[in-house]
């Protein structure tokens, strides 16, 4: 779908973090620890997501969680007692780091809403409807980690606010044999990093895929998504699928893909998490040496 001649959209002020899923691919690690708190070395996935939203100037963050995952709330908010204990022990540097990581209620409006049953990503987003600010909303899936010089959401919002389509999804090019694992965009045109599209196909056969542009866990969605989700029937797996609601709205609000500049890791999978840890470790001198020493040891043993 070519860009429509529309007025510039309202600013993106809200980010929704769906964090209520079961994380079955990472069991048993996720039996008692929420997937979103699994760490890339010392940094929980949710921290990367929060920092990405903060860098994009988001005013309100809505965490759609589950009552059994209260550790997420504990992690996200400032812990005055821990802060005091650390300072009393002279660990002021780490206390300062925790303060910088935590969401300060004075600077960011933070909300937690509960999704009592994991009825699907679309349902999770719908749970945030009453708390979202007017205008388009961003959705960040914390287990899709995107590392790079520029935050993916900042790049996306900048492109979205130039106008053209009501729904924008982050996309990356995948190999032909991987298309059946993703939602794939039906691309009709391109303007630099923005791909115009007339729909998307969920997990197509490689022979039938309309492109190799796979949708990953960042979305900027027109505010009408909530009404569409309210009317959305269950799809694959009996779940309310976000992609179904986006597809249905495409003729009305338009759809584009955004080719982000960073590297994406599927940290909901063990392979993706390992790749992310290696990449993250490799980006610091301290840990790069550990990897190099390890590799040297392997070579010497051959
Ligand atoms: P996933 O499908 O990757 O998460 O959803 P999952 O279902 O927890 O994991 P697996 O497949 O069983 O291992 C992506 C994001 O959407 C959230 C998840 O918490 C994750 O952050 N989600 C998913 C919800 O909040 N609610 C749902 O009903 C489903």
Short mmCIF file of C-alpha atoms and ligand atoms in Angstrom, two decimals:
data_model
loop_
_atom_site.label_atom_id
_atom_site.label_comp_id
_atom_site.label_asym_id
_atom_site.label_seq_id
_atom_site.Cartn_x
_atom_site.Cartn_y
_atom_site.Cartn_z
CA UNK A 1 0.00 0.00 0.00
CA UNK A 2 1.50 3.34 -1.02
CA UNK A 3 1.60 6.09 1.60
CA UNK A 4 -1.63 7.99 1.96
CA UNK A 5 -1.71 11.77 1.89
CA UNK A 6 -2.57 12.10 5.55
CA UNK A 7 -1.86 14.69 8.20
CA UNK A 8 1.07 13.96 10.48
CA UNK A 9 -0.07 11.52 13.18
CA UNK A 10 -0.41 12.46 16.84
CA UNK A 11 2.78 11.86 18.86
CA UNK A 12 3.49 8.40 20.30
CA UNK A 13 3.30 8.89 24.09
CA UNK A 14 2.45 5.40 25.40
CA UNK A 15 4.45 2.17 25.34
CA UNK A 16 2.85 -1.16 26.19
CA UNK A 17 5.02 -4.02 27.44
CA UNK A 18 3.17 -7.35 27.28
CA UNK A 19 4.88 -9.48 29.93
CA UNK A 20 2.15 -11.90 30.98
CA UNK A 21 3.14 -14.90 28.83
CA UNK A 22 4.10 -18.32 30.20
CA UNK A 23 7.58 -18.47 28.64
CA UNK A 24 7.27 -22.21 27.98
CA UNK A 25 10.25 -22.32 25.60
CA UNK A 26 12.55 -21.37 28.45
CA UNK A 27 11.30 -23.80 31.08
CA UNK A 28 12.50 -24.74 33.64
CA UNK A 29 14.30 -21.37 33.96
CA UNK A 30 10.94 -19.57 33.69
CA UNK A 31 9.13 -21.75 36.22
CA UNK A 32 9.72 -19.23 39.01
CA UNK A 33 11.50 -16.38 37.17
CA UNK A 34 9.58 -14.38 34.57
CA UNK A 35 11.10 -14.69 31.11
CA UNK A 36 11.36 -10.91 30.92
CA UNK A 37 13.71 -10.92 33.92
CA UNK A 38 16.14 -13.42 32.40
CA UNK A 39 19.42 -11.59 32.09
CA UNK A 40 21.88 -10.94 29.31
CA UNK A 41 24.83 -11.18 31.71
CA UNK A 42 23.71 -8.81 34.50
CA UNK A 43 21.01 -6.96 32.58
CA UNK A 44 17.44 -8.29 32.59
CA UNK A 45 15.63 -8.22 29.23
CA UNK A 46 13.02 -5.84 30.63
CA UNK A 47 15.75 -3.28 31.37
CA UNK A 48 16.78 -3.13 27.71
CA UNK A 49 13.12 -2.62 26.76
CA UNK A 50 12.60 0.13 29.35
CA UNK A 51 15.75 1.96 28.25
CA UNK A 52 14.65 1.74 24.62
CA UNK A 53 11.27 3.28 25.48
CA UNK A 54 12.86 5.95 27.67
CA UNK A 55 15.27 6.92 24.88
CA UNK A 56 12.27 7.26 22.54
CA UNK A 57 10.68 9.84 24.84
CA UNK A 58 7.74 7.68 25.97
CA UNK A 59 5.64 9.38 28.68
CA UNK A 60 3.57 6.46 29.95
CA UNK A 61 4.72 2.83 30.26
CA UNK A 62 2.07 0.18 30.73
CA UNK A 63 3.19 -3.28 31.81
CA UNK A 64 0.62 -5.97 31.06
CA UNK A 65 1.58 -8.60 33.59
CA UNK A 66 0.21 -11.62 35.45
CA UNK A 67 -0.35 -11.89 39.22
CA UNK A 68 2.27 -14.69 39.39
CA UNK A 69 4.89 -12.37 37.84
CA UNK A 70 5.03 -9.72 40.57
CA UNK A 71 8.84 -9.88 40.45
CA UNK A 72 8.62 -7.71 37.32
CA UNK A 73 6.96 -4.89 39.26
CA UNK A 74 9.53 -5.26 42.04
CA UNK A 75 12.33 -5.03 39.48
CA UNK A 76 10.97 -2.09 37.51
CA UNK A 77 10.25 0.26 40.42
CA UNK A 78 12.70 1.95 42.77
CA UNK A 79 13.40 -0.11 45.92
CA UNK A 80 14.06 2.37 48.73
CA UNK A 81 14.90 -0.33 51.28
CA UNK A 82 17.53 -1.98 49.07
CA UNK A 83 18.91 1.47 48.21
CA UNK A 84 19.31 2.24 51.92
CA UNK A 85 20.98 -1.12 52.62
CA UNK A 86 23.45 -0.69 49.77
CA UNK A 87 24.33 2.86 50.82
CA UNK A 88 24.77 1.76 54.46
CA UNK A 89 27.30 -0.82 53.23
CA UNK A 90 29.13 1.85 51.22
CA UNK A 91 28.01 0.33 47.89
CA UNK A 92 26.95 3.72 46.58
CA UNK A 93 27.99 3.05 43.00
CA UNK A 94 25.72 0.05 42.58
CA UNK A 95 22.93 1.89 44.44
CA UNK A 96 23.29 4.72 41.96
CA UNK A 97 23.14 2.29 39.03
CA UNK A 98 19.93 0.75 40.37
CA UNK A 99 18.41 4.20 40.84
CA UNK A 100 19.24 5.12 37.23
CA UNK A 101 17.74 1.85 35.95
CA UNK A 102 14.49 2.08 37.93
CA UNK A 103 11.48 3.94 36.64
CA UNK A 104 11.09 7.17 38.54
CA UNK A 105 7.38 7.88 38.98
CA UNK A 106 8.15 11.63 38.84
CA UNK A 107 9.60 11.38 35.34
CA UNK A 108 7.59 8.52 33.80
CA UNK A 109 4.00 7.54 34.36
CA UNK A 110 4.18 3.79 35.10
CA UNK A 111 1.15 1.50 35.18
CA UNK A 112 0.66 -2.19 35.77
CA UNK A 113 -2.41 -3.97 34.49
CA UNK A 114 -3.10 -7.68 34.84
CA UNK A 115 -3.87 -10.19 32.13
CA UNK A 116 -5.24 -13.00 34.27
CA UNK A 117 -5.01 -15.60 31.52
CA UNK A 118 -2.50 -15.67 28.65
CA UNK A 119 -5.12 -15.37 25.90
CA UNK A 120 -2.65 -14.09 23.33
CA UNK A 121 -0.58 -11.03 22.47
CA UNK A 122 -3.58 -9.18 21.02
CA UNK A 123 -5.52 -9.75 24.21
CA UNK A 124 -2.54 -8.54 26.28
CA UNK A 125 -2.40 -5.28 24.28
CA UNK A 126 -6.18 -4.87 24.70
CA UNK A 127 -5.73 -5.11 28.49
CA UNK A 128 -3.85 -1.77 28.28
CA UNK A 129 -6.68 0.03 26.42
CA UNK A 130 -8.09 1.99 29.37
CA UNK A 131 -4.65 3.22 30.44
CA UNK A 132 -3.28 4.30 27.06
CA UNK A 133 -2.92 8.02 26.32
CA UNK A 134 -4.73 9.38 23.23
CA UNK A 135 -3.03 8.76 19.89
CA UNK A 136 -0.86 5.95 18.57
CA UNK A 137 0.78 3.48 20.96
CA UNK A 138 4.08 1.60 20.86
CA UNK A 139 4.26 -2.09 21.77
CA UNK A 140 7.59 -3.60 22.84
CA UNK A 141 8.11 -7.34 23.31
CA UNK A 142 11.02 -7.49 25.76
CA UNK A 143 12.12 -10.97 24.69
CA UNK A 144 12.90 -9.57 21.24
CA UNK A 145 16.15 -7.83 22.12
CA UNK A 146 17.41 -5.33 19.55
CA UNK A 147 20.97 -4.13 20.10
CA UNK A 148 22.44 -1.27 18.12
CA UNK A 149 23.73 2.27 18.21
CA UNK A 150 20.25 3.76 17.87
CA UNK A 151 17.28 2.42 19.82
CA UNK A 152 14.85 0.63 17.52
CA UNK A 153 11.81 2.41 18.96
CA UNK A 154 13.41 5.86 18.57
CA UNK A 155 14.15 5.12 14.92
CA UNK A 156 10.66 3.76 14.35
CA UNK A 157 8.81 6.65 15.98
CA UNK A 158 10.85 9.12 13.99
CA UNK A 159 9.83 7.33 10.77
CA UNK A 160 6.21 6.86 11.93
CA UNK A 161 5.74 10.52 12.74
CA UNK A 162 6.66 11.44 9.16
CA UNK A 163 3.25 9.90 8.36
CA UNK A 164 1.92 7.53 5.70
CA UNK A 165 0.50 4.53 7.54
CA UNK A 166 -1.44 4.08 10.77
CA UNK A 167 0.22 0.81 11.76
CA UNK A 168 3.98 0.29 11.58
CA UNK A 169 5.76 -2.97 12.41
CA UNK A 170 9.49 -3.58 12.79
CA UNK A 171 10.83 -5.92 10.13
CA UNK A 172 14.07 -7.67 9.25
CA UNK A 173 15.09 -9.70 6.24
CA UNK A 174 15.29 -13.44 6.96
CA UNK A 175 16.53 -16.42 4.93
CA UNK A 176 13.95 -18.09 2.67
CA UNK A 177 13.81 -21.21 4.86
CA UNK A 178 13.02 -19.10 7.95
CA UNK A 179 9.90 -17.32 6.64
CA UNK A 180 7.63 -20.05 8.02
CA UNK A 181 8.60 -19.01 11.57
CA UNK A 182 7.43 -15.39 11.26
CA UNK A 183 4.68 -13.05 10.19
CA UNK A 184 5.80 -11.93 6.72
CA UNK A 185 5.02 -8.54 5.21
CA UNK A 186 3.45 -8.24 1.77
CA UNK A 187 5.63 -5.41 0.48
CA UNK A 188 4.37 -3.04 -2.25
CA UNK A 189 7.02 -0.32 -2.20
CA UNK A 190 9.93 1.17 -0.35
CA UNK A 191 11.10 4.57 0.85
CA UNK A 192 14.54 4.19 2.47
CA UNK A 193 13.94 2.20 5.68
CA UNK A 194 10.15 2.24 5.37
CA UNK A 195 8.47 -0.59 3.47
CA UNK A 196 4.91 0.03 2.28
CA UNK A 197 2.72 -3.03 2.60
CA UNK A 198 -0.80 -4.21 1.83
CA UNK A 199 -0.93 -6.92 4.48
CA UNK A 200 1.00 -9.67 6.18
CA UNK A 201 0.84 -13.44 6.14
CA UNK A 202 1.37 -15.47 9.30
CA UNK A 203 4.04 -18.19 8.99
CA UNK A 204 3.77 -18.81 5.21
CA UNK A 205 5.36 -21.70 3.31
CA UNK A 206 8.60 -20.46 1.72
CA UNK A 207 7.03 -20.94 -1.76
CA UNK A 208 4.07 -18.75 -0.89
CA UNK A 209 5.76 -16.03 1.16
CA UNK A 210 5.07 -12.56 -0.29
CA UNK A 211 8.57 -11.37 0.77
CA UNK A 212 11.37 -12.19 3.21
CA UNK A 213 10.56 -9.27 5.51
CA UNK A 214 9.77 -10.79 8.91
CA UNK A 215 7.83 -8.95 11.60
CA UNK A 216 9.58 -8.75 14.98
CA UNK A 217 8.57 -7.41 18.41
CA UNK A 218 8.22 -3.66 17.97
CA UNK A 219 5.01 -2.00 16.79
CA UNK A 220 3.67 1.52 16.54
CA UNK A 221 -0.09 1.23 16.22
CA UNK A 222 -2.92 3.58 15.43
CA UNK A 223 -5.14 4.13 18.51
CA UNK A 224 -8.01 2.36 16.71
CA UNK A 225 -6.19 -0.94 17.38
CA UNK A 226 -8.06 -1.26 20.68
CA UNK A 227 -11.50 -1.20 19.00
CA UNK A 228 -10.25 -3.72 16.44
CA UNK A 229 -8.92 -5.99 19.19
CA UNK A 230 -12.25 -5.83 21.03
CA UNK A 231 -13.88 -7.32 17.93
CA UNK A 232 -11.07 -9.73 17.09
CA UNK A 233 -11.98 -13.41 17.05
CA UNK A 234 -9.46 -15.95 18.35
CA UNK A 235 -6.99 -17.06 15.69
CA UNK A 236 -4.01 -19.46 15.70
CA UNK A 237 -3.78 -21.47 18.93
CA UNK A 238 -7.20 -20.14 20.01
CA UNK A 239 -5.47 -16.86 21.00
CA UNK A 240 -6.38 -13.26 20.18
CA UNK A 241 -3.60 -12.46 17.74
CA UNK A 242 -2.25 -8.92 17.38
CA UNK A 243 -1.21 -9.61 13.78
CA UNK A 244 -4.80 -10.58 12.85
CA UNK A 245 -6.13 -7.23 14.12
CA UNK A 246 -3.36 -5.32 12.31
CA UNK A 247 -4.07 -7.19 9.06
CA UNK A 248 -7.78 -6.55 9.28
CA UNK A 249 -7.21 -2.82 9.76
CA UNK A 250 -4.67 -2.48 6.93
CA UNK A 251 -7.12 -1.34 4.20
CA UNK A 252 -8.48 1.30 6.57
CA UNK A 253 -5.41 2.69 8.37
CA UNK A 254 -2.49 1.55 6.20
CA UNK A 255 0.52 -0.59 7.06
CA UNK A 256 4.26 -0.13 6.82
CA UNK A 257 7.33 -2.06 7.89
CA UNK A 258 10.40 -0.44 9.37
CA UNK A 259 13.88 -1.81 8.69
CA UNK A 260 15.68 -1.03 11.94
CA UNK A 261 19.43 -0.62 12.01
CA UNK A 262 20.22 -2.84 15.04
CA UNK A 263 20.61 -6.58 15.42
CA UNK A 264 17.66 -8.55 16.78
CA UNK A 265 17.94 -11.56 19.09
CA UNK A 266 15.01 -13.84 19.93
CA UNK A 267 15.74 -14.11 23.64
CA UNK A 268 12.58 -16.14 24.15
CA UNK A 269 14.58 -19.02 22.64
CA UNK A 270 17.70 -20.56 24.11
CA UNK A 271 19.72 -20.15 20.91
CA UNK A 272 18.74 -16.48 20.61
CA UNK A 273 19.59 -15.79 24.23
CA UNK A 274 23.01 -17.40 23.86
CA UNK A 275 23.69 -15.35 20.74
CA UNK A 276 22.65 -12.17 22.58
CA UNK A 277 24.90 -12.93 25.54
CA UNK A 278 27.87 -13.56 23.24
CA UNK A 279 27.23 -10.37 21.25
CA UNK A 280 26.76 -8.31 24.39
CA UNK A 281 29.87 -9.79 26.03
CA UNK A 282 31.85 -9.18 22.86
CA UNK A 283 30.96 -5.49 22.98
CA UNK A 284 32.83 -4.91 26.26
CA UNK A 285 36.59 -5.22 26.78
CA UNK A 286 36.13 -7.02 30.11
CA UNK A 287 34.05 -9.84 28.70
CA UNK A 288 35.55 -9.92 25.18
CA UNK A 289 38.78 -11.11 26.81
CA UNK A 290 36.91 -13.97 28.48
CA UNK A 291 35.50 -15.11 25.13
CA UNK A 292 38.91 -14.79 23.44
CA UNK A 293 40.60 -16.79 26.22
CA UNK A 294 37.90 -19.44 25.99
CA UNK A 295 38.26 -19.69 22.20
CA UNK A 296 42.08 -19.85 22.47
CA UNK A 297 41.68 -22.73 24.94
CA UNK A 298 39.43 -24.57 22.51
CA UNK A 299 41.89 -24.06 19.64
CA UNK A 300 44.81 -25.25 21.79
CA UNK A 301 42.89 -28.39 22.74
CA UNK A 302 42.25 -29.31 19.08
P1 LIG B 1 5.66 -15.11 23.32
O1 LIG B 1 4.68 -15.92 22.58
O2 LIG B 1 7.05 -15.05 22.81
O3 LIG B 1 5.75 -15.46 24.85
O4 LIG B 1 5.06 -13.65 23.48
P2 LIG B 1 5.31 -16.68 25.69
O5 LIG B 1 4.01 -17.21 25.26
O6 LIG B 1 5.44 -16.20 27.09
O7 LIG B 1 6.51 -17.68 25.42
P3 LIG B 1 6.60 -19.19 24.94
O8 LIG B 1 6.33 -19.16 23.47
O9 LIG B 1 5.58 -19.97 25.73
O10 LIG B 1 8.00 -19.58 25.27
C1 LIG B 1 5.82 -12.46 23.33
C2 LIG B 1 5.55 -11.49 24.48
O11 LIG B 1 4.16 -11.35 24.70
C3 LIG B 1 3.82 -11.63 26.04
C4 LIG B 1 4.95 -12.50 26.58
O12 LIG B 1 5.10 -12.31 28.00
C5 LIG B 1 6.16 -11.98 25.81
O13 LIG B 1 6.75 -10.85 26.45
N1 LIG B 1 2.49 -12.29 26.07
C6 LIG B 1 2.21 -13.34 25.27
C7 LIG B 1 1.53 -11.81 26.95
O14 LIG B 1 1.75 -10.83 27.69
N2 LIG B 1 0.31 -12.42 26.99
C8 LIG B 1 0.00 -13.49 26.20
O15 LIG B 1 -1.14 -13.98 26.31
C9 LIG B 1 0.99 -13.96 25.32
#
